[in-house]
PDB file of C-alpha atoms in Angstrom:
ATOM      1  CA  MET K   1      -0.215  -0.102   0.096  1.00 54.00           C
ATOM      2  CA  SER K   2       1.484   3.664  -0.996  1.00 69.00           C
ATOM      3  CA  ASP K   3       0.141   6.934  -1.152  1.00 80.00           C
ATOM      4  CA  SER K   4       1.066  10.209  -2.829  1.00 83.00           C
ATOM      5  CA  PHE K   5       1.524  13.362  -1.911  1.00 85.00           C
ATOM      6  CA  TYR K   6       3.978  15.780  -2.685  1.00 89.00           C
ATOM      7  CA  GLY K   7       8.170  15.474  -3.451  1.00 91.00           C
ATOM      8  CA  ASP K   8      10.917  17.895  -5.101  1.00 94.00           C
ATOM      9  CA  VAL K   9      14.738  16.881  -5.531  1.00 96.00           C
ATOM     10  CA  ARG K  10      17.574  19.062  -6.132  1.00 97.00           C
ATOM     11  CA  PHE K  11      20.390  17.678  -8.246  1.00 97.00           C
ATOM     12  CA  PRO K  12      23.773  19.361 -10.109  1.00 98.00           C
ATOM     13  CA  ALA K  13      22.337  21.316 -13.151  1.00 97.00           C
ATOM     14  CA  TRP K  14      25.304  19.271 -14.924  1.00 97.00           C
ATOM     15  CA  ALA K  15      23.136  16.242 -14.188  1.00 95.00           C
ATOM     16  CA  LEU K  16      20.184  16.496 -16.667  1.00 94.00           C
ATOM     17  CA  ARG K  17      21.988  15.412 -19.207  1.00 91.00           C
ATOM     18  CA  PHE K  18      22.972  12.248 -18.003  1.00 91.00           C
ATOM     19  CA  LEU K  19      19.230  11.565 -17.457  1.00 87.00           C
ATOM     20  CA  PRO K  20      16.659  10.015 -19.378  1.00 79.00           C
ATOM     21  CA  GLU K  21      14.121  12.063 -20.725  1.00 74.00           C
ATOM     22  CA  PHE K  22      11.658  12.297 -17.969  1.00 69.00           C
ATOM     23  CA  SER K  23       7.487  13.212 -17.391  1.00 62.00           C
ATOM     24  CA  GLN K  24       6.821  17.244 -17.297  1.00 69.00           C
ATOM     25  CA  GLU K  25       3.329  17.390 -16.875  1.00 70.00           C
ATOM     26  CA  ASP K  26       0.784  19.987 -14.707  1.00 67.00           C
ATOM     27  CA  SER K  27       2.293  18.642 -11.999  1.00 75.00           C
ATOM     28  CA  THR K  28       5.518  19.216 -12.149  1.00 85.00           C
ATOM     29  CA  ARG K  29       7.517  21.661 -12.597  1.00 90.00           C
ATOM     30  CA  LEU K  30      11.257  21.995 -13.326  1.00 92.00           C
ATOM     31  CA  GLU K  31      13.597  25.174 -12.480  1.00 94.00           C
ATOM     32  CA  LEU K  32      16.935  26.283 -12.790  1.00 94.00           C
ATOM     33  CA  GLU K  33      17.767  27.533  -9.326  1.00 94.00           C
ATOM     34  CA  PRO K  34      19.380  31.491  -9.476  1.00 94.00           C
ATOM     35  CA  SER K  35      22.679  29.997  -9.220  1.00 91.00           C
ATOM     36  CA  SER K  36      22.651  28.140 -12.488  1.00 93.00           C
ATOM     37  CA  LYS K  37      24.151  25.499 -10.577  1.00 96.00           C
ATOM     38  CA  VAL K  38      21.253  23.310  -9.168  1.00 97.00           C
ATOM     39  CA  TYR K  39      17.973  22.006 -10.842  1.00 97.00           C
ATOM     40  CA  PHE K  40      14.572  21.767  -8.766  1.00 96.00           C
ATOM     41  CA  TYR K  41      12.179  19.153  -9.630  1.00 94.00           C
ATOM     42  CA  GLU K  42       8.707  18.858  -7.948  1.00 92.00           C
ATOM     43  CA  GLU K  43       5.572  16.893  -8.384  1.00 91.00           C
ATOM     44  CA  ASP K  44       2.714  17.497  -6.545  1.00 89.00           C
ATOM     45  CA  GLU K  45       1.173  13.277  -6.570  1.00 86.00           C
ATOM     46  CA  CYS K  46       4.458  11.100  -6.154  1.00 86.00           C
ATOM     47  CA  GLU K  47       4.704   7.775  -4.804  1.00 84.00           C
ATOM     48  CA  ASN K  48       5.763   7.970  -1.323  1.00 82.00           C
ATOM     49  CA  GLY K  49       7.097  11.259  -1.529  1.00 82.00           C
ATOM     50  CA  GLU K  50       9.912  10.316  -3.845  1.00 87.00           C
ATOM     51  CA  VAL K  51       9.675  12.105  -6.987  1.00 90.00           C
ATOM     52  CA  SER K  52      10.151   9.621  -9.637  1.00 87.00           C
ATOM     53  CA  ILE K  53      13.618  10.912 -11.173  1.00 91.00           C
ATOM     54  CA  ILE K  54      15.409   9.476  -7.905  1.00 93.00           C
ATOM     55  CA  ALA K  55      15.866   6.371  -8.850  1.00 91.00           C
ATOM     56  CA  ASN K  56      17.337   7.350 -11.748  1.00 91.00           C
ATOM     57  CA  LEU K  57      19.915   9.637  -9.536  1.00 95.00           C
ATOM     58  CA  ALA K  58      20.585   7.096  -7.477  1.00 94.00           C
ATOM     59  CA  ALA K  59      21.172   4.346  -9.325  1.00 93.00           C
ATOM     60  CA  MET K  60      23.672   6.114 -11.743  1.00 95.00           C
ATOM     61  CA  GLY K  61      25.587   7.356  -8.497  1.00 96.00           C
ATOM     62  CA  ILE K  62      24.437  11.455  -9.030  1.00 97.00           C
ATOM     63  CA  PRO K  63      24.057  13.358  -5.927  1.00 98.00           C
ATOM     64  CA  TYR K  64      21.071  15.083  -4.525  1.00 98.00           C
ATOM     65  CA  ASP K  65      18.731  16.530  -2.086  1.00 97.00           C
ATOM     66  CA  SER K  66      15.256  15.536  -1.801  1.00 96.00           C
ATOM     67  CA  SER K  67      12.633  16.370   0.420  1.00 92.00           C
ATOM     68  CA  SER K  68       8.732  14.863   0.873  1.00 90.00           C
ATOM     69  CA  ALA K  69       6.204  17.058   2.500  1.00 84.00           C
ATOM     70  CA  GLU K  70       4.223  16.021   5.592  1.00 76.00           C
ATOM     71  CA  TYR K  71       1.533  13.313   4.689  1.00 73.00           C
ATOM     72  CA  PHE K  72      -1.041  11.936   7.692  1.00 76.00           C
ATOM     73  CA  GLU K  73       1.562   9.361   9.369  1.00 74.00           C
ATOM     74  CA  TYR K  74       4.582  10.516   6.731  1.00 74.00           C
ATOM     75  CA  LYS K  75       7.015  12.578   8.799  1.00 84.00           C
ATOM     76  CA  ALA K  76       8.362  15.352   6.403  1.00 86.00           C
ATOM     77  CA  GLU K  77      11.584  14.012   5.106  1.00 90.00           C
ATOM     78  CA  THR K  78      14.912  15.273   3.535  1.00 93.00           C
ATOM     79  CA  ILE K  79      17.171  13.184   1.630  1.00 95.00           C
ATOM     80  CA  TYR K  80      20.793  13.298   1.324  1.00 97.00           C
ATOM     81  CA  PHE K  81      22.588  11.768  -1.409  1.00 98.00           C
ATOM     82  CA  ARG K  82      26.323  11.639  -2.522  1.00 98.00           C
ATOM     83  CA  PHE K  83      29.141   9.799  -3.951  1.00 97.00           C
ATOM     84  CA  ARG K  84      32.134   9.148  -1.781  1.00 96.00           C
ATOM     85  CA  ASP K  85      35.354   7.325  -2.450  1.00 93.00           C
ATOM     86  CA  ASN K  86      36.265   3.933  -3.409  1.00 91.00           C
ATOM     87  CA  GLY K  87      33.245   3.966  -5.675  1.00 93.00           C
ATOM     88  CA  THR K  88      30.543   4.001  -3.062  1.00 94.00           C
ATOM     89  CA  THR K  89      27.521   6.043  -2.330  1.00 95.00           C
ATOM     90  CA  GLU K  90      26.333   7.487   1.173  1.00 96.00           C
ATOM     91  CA  GLU K  91      22.393   7.933   1.838  1.00 96.00           C
ATOM     92  CA  HIS K  92      20.932  10.229   5.468  1.00 94.00           C
ATOM     93  CA  GLY K  93      17.584  11.397   6.054  1.00 90.00           C
ATOM     94  CA  VAL K  94      16.998  13.909   8.516  1.00 87.00           C
ATOM     95  CA  LEU K  95      12.871  14.237   9.549  1.00 83.00           C
ATOM     96  CA  GLU K  96      11.930  17.589  10.176  1.00 79.00           C
ATOM     97  CA  GLY K  97      12.451  19.479  13.540  1.00 69.00           C
ATOM     98  CA  SER K  98      14.653  16.363  13.988  1.00 71.00           C
ATOM     99  CA  ASP K  99      17.768  19.102  14.557  1.00 74.00           C
ATOM    100  CA  ARG K 100      16.059  21.178  17.334  1.00 77.00           C
ATOM    101  CA  VAL K 101      17.335  20.308  20.622  1.00 76.00           C
ATOM    102  CA  PRO K 102      14.379  19.795  23.479  1.00 75.00           C
ATOM    103  CA  ALA K 103      13.382  22.696  25.135  1.00 78.00           C
ATOM    104  CA  GLN K 104      13.610  20.406  28.780  1.00 83.00           C
ATOM    105  CA  ASP K 105      16.877  18.863  27.242  1.00 78.00           C
ATOM    106  CA  ILE K 106      17.760  22.819  28.490  1.00 80.00           C
ATOM    107  CA  ILE K 107      16.916  23.597  31.289  1.00 82.00           C
ATOM    108  CA  ASP K 108      17.797  19.868  32.392  1.00 80.00           C
ATOM    109  CA  LEU K 109      21.519  20.539  31.963  1.00 80.00           C
ATOM    110  CA  VAL K 110      20.583  24.149  32.858  1.00 80.00           C
ATOM    111  CA  ASP K 111      19.751  23.038  36.853  1.00 79.00           C
ATOM    112  CA  ASN K 112      22.297  20.681  36.346  1.00 79.00           C
ATOM    113  CA  HIS K 113      24.541  23.552  36.211  1.00 79.00           C
ATOM    114  CA  LEU K 114      26.285  22.832  33.812  1.00 80.00           C
ATOM    115  CA  THR K 115      28.473  26.030  31.939  1.00 84.00           C
ATOM    116  CA  ALA K 116      27.264  27.832  28.560  1.00 83.00           C
ATOM    117  CA  ALA K 117      30.446  26.258  26.761  1.00 85.00           C
ATOM    118  CA  GLU K 118      29.068  22.481  28.171  1.00 82.00           C
ATOM    119  CA  ILE K 119      25.540  23.974  26.890  1.00 80.00           C
ATOM    120  CA  GLY K 120      26.744  24.592  23.819  1.00 80.00           C
ATOM    121  CA  LYS K 121      28.984  21.578  23.322  1.00 83.00           C
ATOM    122  CA  TRP K 122      25.990  19.014  24.210  1.00 79.00           C
ATOM    123  CA  CYS K 123      23.518  20.717  21.697  1.00 77.00           C
ATOM    124  CA  ARG K 124      26.067  20.689  19.166  1.00 82.00           C
ATOM    125  CA  ASP K 125      26.207  16.957  19.379  1.00 81.00           C
ATOM    126  CA  TYR K 126      22.893  16.683  19.638  1.00 75.00           C
ATOM    127  CA  ILE K 127      22.220  18.031  15.966  1.00 77.00           C
ATOM    128  CA  ALA K 128      25.203  16.353  14.607  1.00 77.00           C
ATOM    129  CA  PRO K 129      23.330  13.666  13.103  1.00 78.00           C
ATOM    130  CA  PHE K 130      20.849  15.724  11.687  1.00 77.00           C
ATOM    131  CA  GLN K 131      22.876  17.457   9.131  1.00 87.00           C
ATOM    132  CA  PRO K 132      23.311  17.650   5.653  1.00 90.00           C
ATOM    133  CA  LEU K 133      26.027  15.682   3.562  1.00 94.00           C
ATOM    134  CA  THR K 134      28.367  17.744   2.472  1.00 94.00           C
ATOM    135  CA  PRO K 135      29.418  19.075  -0.384  1.00 97.00           C
ATOM    136  CA  PRO K 136      26.642  21.242  -1.196  1.00 97.00           C
ATOM    137  CA  LEU K 137      25.275  20.315  -4.771  1.00 97.00           C
ATOM    138  CA  GLU K 138      26.089  23.460  -5.804  1.00 97.00           C
ATOM    139  CA  GLU K 139      29.906  22.340  -5.197  1.00 97.00           C
ATOM    140  CA  ILE K 140      30.265  19.260  -6.978  1.00 98.00           C
ATOM    141  CA  THR K 141      30.954  19.308 -10.508  1.00 97.00           C
ATOM    142  CA  GLU K 142      31.092  17.441 -13.315  1.00 97.00           C
ATOM    143  CA  SER K 143      34.848  16.823 -13.230  1.00 97.00           C
ATOM    144  CA  ASP K 144      33.911  14.917  -9.675  1.00 97.00           C
ATOM    145  CA  TYR K 145      31.567  12.807 -10.493  1.00 97.00           C
ATOM    146  CA  ARG K 146      33.572  11.677 -14.036  1.00 96.00           C
ATOM    147  CA  ALA K 147      36.434  10.904 -11.178  1.00 97.00           C
ATOM    148  CA  TRP K 148      33.613   9.277  -9.107  1.00 97.00           C
ATOM    149  CA  LEU K 149      32.598   6.554 -12.258  1.00 96.00           C
ATOM    150  CA  ASP K 150      36.858   6.149 -12.662  1.00 94.00           C
ATOM    151  CA  GLN K 151      36.221   3.591  -9.801  1.00 95.00           C
ATOM    152  CA  LYS K 152      33.585   1.950 -10.410  1.00 96.00           C
ATOM    153  CA  ALA K 153      33.646  -0.902 -12.685  1.00 96.00           C
ATOM    154  CA  GLN K 154      33.281  -0.794 -16.469  1.00 95.00           C
ATOM    155  CA  VAL K 155      30.306  -2.516 -16.864  1.00 96.00           C
ATOM    156  CA  PHE K 156      29.125   0.594 -14.420  1.00 96.00           C
ATOM    157  CA  ARG K 157      30.600   3.248 -16.496  1.00 95.00           C
ATOM    158  CA  ASP K 158      29.437   1.801 -20.192  1.00 95.00           C
ATOM    159  CA  HIS K 159      25.709   2.414 -18.683  1.00 93.00           C
ATOM    160  CA  VAL K 160      25.956   5.463 -17.987  1.00 94.00           C
ATOM    161  CA  LEU K 161      28.367   7.038 -20.627  1.00 92.00           C
ATOM    162  CA  ALA K 162      25.482   5.542 -22.883  1.00 91.00           C
ATOM    163  CA  ALA K 163      22.776   7.231 -20.588  1.00 89.00           C
ATOM    164  CA  LEU K 164      24.618  10.909 -21.938  1.00 89.00           C
ATOM    165  CA  ASP K 165      25.007   9.916 -25.804  1.00 89.00           C
ATOM    166  CA  GLY K 166      21.060   9.982 -25.680  1.00 84.00           C
ATOM    167  CA  LYS K 167      21.134   5.721 -25.475  1.00 86.00           C
ATOM    168  CA  HIS K 168      18.472   3.329 -23.924  1.00 83.00           C
ATOM    169  CA  VAL K 169      19.318   2.247 -20.183  1.00 82.00           C
ATOM    170  CA  SER K 170      17.849  -0.226 -17.962  1.00 82.00           C
ATOM    171  CA  ILE K 171      18.342   2.194 -14.768  1.00 78.00           C
ATOM    172  CA  SER K 172      17.379  -1.123 -12.985  1.00 76.00           C
ATOM    173  CA  ARG K 173      20.804  -2.999 -14.505  1.00 86.00           C
ATOM    174  CA  MET K 174      23.407  -1.107 -14.305  1.00 92.00           C
ATOM    175  CA  TYR K 175      25.553  -3.800 -13.714  1.00 94.00           C
ATOM    176  CA  THR K 176      24.308  -5.949 -15.817  1.00 94.00           C
ATOM    177  CA  ILE K 177      24.813  -7.375 -19.535  1.00 93.00           C
ATOM    178  CA  HIS K 178      21.981 -10.241 -21.463  1.00 89.00           C
ATOM    179  CA  GLY K 179      22.551 -12.394 -23.597  1.00 90.00           C
ATOM    180  CA  ILE K 180      26.314 -13.977 -22.537  1.00 93.00           C
ATOM    181  CA  GLU K 181      27.586 -16.973 -21.756  1.00 94.00           C
ATOM    182  CA  ASP K 182      30.815 -18.669 -21.100  1.00 95.00           C
ATOM    183  CA  GLY K 183      33.269 -18.765 -23.580  1.00 96.00           C
ATOM    184  CA  GLU K 184      34.964 -16.938 -25.696  1.00 96.00           C
ATOM    185  CA  ASN K 185      33.549 -13.182 -26.123  1.00 95.00           C
ATOM    186  CA  THR K 186      34.549  -9.860 -27.131  1.00 96.00           C
ATOM    187  CA  LEU K 187      33.369  -7.285 -25.417  1.00 96.00           C
ATOM    188  CA  PHE K 188      34.808  -3.642 -24.091  1.00 95.00           C
ATOM    189  CA  SER K 189      35.165  -3.463 -27.557  1.00 94.00           C
ATOM    190  CA  MET K 190      38.064  -6.752 -26.600  1.00 96.00           C
ATOM    191  CA  PRO K 191      37.871 -11.088 -27.716  1.00 97.00           C
ATOM    192  CA  GLY K 192      38.494 -12.679 -24.412  1.00 97.00           C
ATOM    193  CA  THR K 193      37.142 -14.940 -22.127  1.00 97.00           C
ATOM    194  CA  VAL K 194      34.065 -15.227 -19.958  1.00 97.00           C
ATOM    195  CA  TRP K 195      33.610 -17.356 -16.986  1.00 96.00           C
ATOM    196  CA  SER K 196      30.240 -17.018 -14.748  1.00 95.00           C
ATOM    197  CA  LYS K 197      28.960 -19.271 -11.300  1.00 95.00           C
ATOM    198  CA  ARG K 198      25.457 -18.477 -10.042  1.00 94.00           C
ATOM    199  CA  LEU K 199      24.547 -16.837  -7.177  1.00 93.00           C
ATOM    200  CA  GLN K 200      23.592 -19.041  -4.308  1.00 91.00           C
ATOM    201  CA  PRO K 201      20.015 -19.156  -2.572  1.00 88.00           C
ATOM    202  CA  ARG K 202      19.408 -16.649   0.162  1.00 86.00           C
ATOM    203  CA  VAL K 203      23.137 -14.981  -0.606  1.00 87.00           C
ATOM    204  CA  ARG K 204      23.375 -12.041  -0.166  1.00 84.00           C
ATOM    205  CA  PHE K 205      24.837 -10.149  -3.540  1.00 87.00           C
ATOM    206  CA  SER K 206      25.629  -6.359  -3.579  1.00 86.00           C
ATOM    207  CA  ASP K 207      27.023  -4.390  -6.640  1.00 87.00           C
ATOM    208  CA  LYS K 208      30.079  -3.480  -4.738  1.00 89.00           C
ATOM    209  CA  GLN K 209      31.476  -6.641  -4.759  1.00 92.00           C
ATOM    210  CA  ILE K 210      31.282  -5.604  -8.415  1.00 94.00           C
ATOM    211  CA  ASP K 211      33.054  -3.145  -7.789  1.00 95.00           C
ATOM    212  CA  GLU K 212      36.034  -4.627  -5.510  1.00 94.00           C
ATOM    213  CA  GLY K 213      36.535  -7.080  -8.173  1.00 95.00           C
ATOM    214  CA  GLU K 214      37.367  -4.728 -10.128  1.00 95.00           C
ATOM    215  CA  ARG K 215      39.938  -2.793  -8.075  1.00 94.00           C
ATOM    216  CA  LEU K 216      41.340  -6.650  -6.870  1.00 95.00           C
ATOM    217  CA  PHE K 217      41.940  -8.060 -10.653  1.00 96.00           C
ATOM    218  CA  LEU K 218      43.736  -5.171 -12.381  1.00 95.00           C
ATOM    219  CA  GLY K 219      42.640  -5.883 -15.899  1.00 96.00           C
ATOM    220  CA  VAL K 220      39.332  -8.482 -15.604  1.00 97.00           C
ATOM    221  CA  ARG K 221      35.887  -6.821 -16.268  1.00 97.00           C
ATOM    222  CA  PHE K 222      33.084  -7.972 -13.621  1.00 97.00           C
ATOM    223  CA  PHE K 223      29.356  -8.238 -14.267  1.00 96.00           C
ATOM    224  CA  MET K 224      26.339  -9.618 -13.760  1.00 94.00           C
ATOM    225  CA  ALA K 225      25.120 -12.131 -16.800  1.00 93.00           C
ATOM    226  CA  GLY K 226      22.020 -11.723 -16.579  1.00 84.00           C
ATOM    227  CA  LYS K 227      19.452 -12.127 -13.410  1.00 83.00           C
ATOM    228  CA  ASP K 228      21.990 -14.735 -11.007  1.00 89.00           C
ATOM    229  CA  ARG K 229      25.199 -14.852 -12.749  1.00 94.00           C
ATOM    230  CA  VAL K 230      28.111 -13.394 -11.732  1.00 95.00           C
ATOM    231  CA  ALA K 231      31.108 -13.427 -14.740  1.00 97.00           C
ATOM    232  CA  ALA K 232      34.073 -11.948 -15.043  1.00 97.00           C
ATOM    233  CA  PHE K 233      35.837 -10.826 -18.750  1.00 97.00           C
ATOM    234  CA  ILE K 234      39.393 -11.932 -19.516  1.00 97.00           C
ATOM    235  CA  SER K 235      40.923 -10.908 -22.223  1.00 97.00           C
ATOM    236  CA  PRO K 236      44.779 -10.824 -23.778  1.00 96.00           C
ATOM    237  CA  VAL K 237      44.315  -7.206 -25.088  1.00 96.00           C
ATOM    238  CA  ALA K 238      44.121  -5.842 -20.822  1.00 95.00           C
ATOM    239  CA  ILE K 239      46.078  -8.633 -19.321  1.00 95.00           C
ATOM    240  CA  SER K 240      49.257  -9.748 -20.544  1.00 95.00           C
ATOM    241  CA  PRO K 241      48.370 -13.657 -22.118  1.00 93.00           C
ATOM    242  CA  THR K 242      51.527 -15.164 -19.326  1.00 95.00           C
ATOM    243  CA  ASP K 243      49.501 -13.615 -16.431  1.00 96.00           C
ATOM    244  CA  ILE K 244      46.239 -15.499 -17.646  1.00 96.00           C
ATOM    245  CA  PRO K 245      46.412 -18.410 -16.635  1.00 95.00           C
ATOM    246  CA  GLY K 246      47.044 -17.805 -13.072  1.00 96.00           C
ATOM    247  CA  LEU K 247      44.523 -15.123 -12.901  1.00 96.00           C
ATOM    248  CA  THR K 248      41.880 -17.381 -14.763  1.00 96.00           C
ATOM    249  CA  MET K 249      42.206 -19.497 -11.136  1.00 96.00           C
ATOM    250  CA  ALA K 250      41.991 -16.498  -8.896  1.00 97.00           C
ATOM    251  CA  VAL K 251      39.398 -14.637 -10.191  1.00 97.00           C
ATOM    252  CA  THR K 252      36.902 -18.424 -10.838  1.00 95.00           C
ATOM    253  CA  GLU K 253      37.988 -18.653  -6.830  1.00 95.00           C
ATOM    254  CA  TYR K 254      36.717 -14.725  -6.275  1.00 94.00           C
ATOM    255  CA  LEU K 255      33.574 -15.962  -8.317  1.00 95.00           C
ATOM    256  CA  GLU K 256      32.697 -18.896  -6.021  1.00 94.00           C
ATOM    257  CA  THR K 257      33.824 -17.393  -2.974  1.00 93.00           C
ATOM    258  CA  ILE K 258      31.083 -14.134  -3.165  1.00 92.00           C
ATOM    259  CA  CYS K 259      28.437 -16.259  -4.484  1.00 93.00           C
ATOM    260  CA  LYS K 260      28.265 -17.988  -1.771  1.00 89.00           C
ATOM    261  CA  GLY K 261      27.686 -15.371   0.278  1.00 78.00           C
ATOM    262  CA  GLU K 262      31.004 -15.777   1.925  1.00 69.00           C
ATOM    263  CA  ASP K 263      33.906 -13.386   2.342  1.00 67.00           C
ATOM    264  CA  ALA K 264      36.544 -12.607  -0.005  1.00 57.00           C
TER     265      ALA K 264
END
């Protein structure tokens, strides 16, 4: 069961070129803020107060600040989303009013004879978890984003750049290449060999493990080969042929490990 009510989102102006076309109807508005560095997009009616383009922004790692209105049992909330080192992202939600120190707490501190400096520190510590993520959207450049992309798996980068070129991209499948079987293939403009393992039932698998695989095995390309197969592509173009036998053994062991849900 879901409800529809007001929501909005702010994102860097340069990011608009990366996004697929999205609806701009009477109930939606897209505006460039006076700084010319941030777009503001709002929808009068969106599912649970989350505007439709947020899924695309999050899937591509594009930073944003989104807000939803208070609606019956739903409290007004702002969600901050930023990309971080090693191709990771961070999301932080703040409910409206949670950053306000309760008056009774201040009274109790005074009654306990804390100094003004001590009360000030206590208040700063109280509100610290409810502060926006940094840096501000206005300070995040496309160059910053592209540097972050360089830390992601090749398949992810290719999908983002395809979206930038106006090609249709399945945002929910940024790490997936369909129709690939084990054996000799040409992928990423290179000839090579695909090796894959099937995820075991109930294994908790994260796309971050694909990014991590490419950091562990330089030159190897990792991706999802469909819904439940994790694959690696090894090419003599990217890797010295003399290193391939040993690397292939290490990579297949890595695939086996993560598909069983074990620590690599």
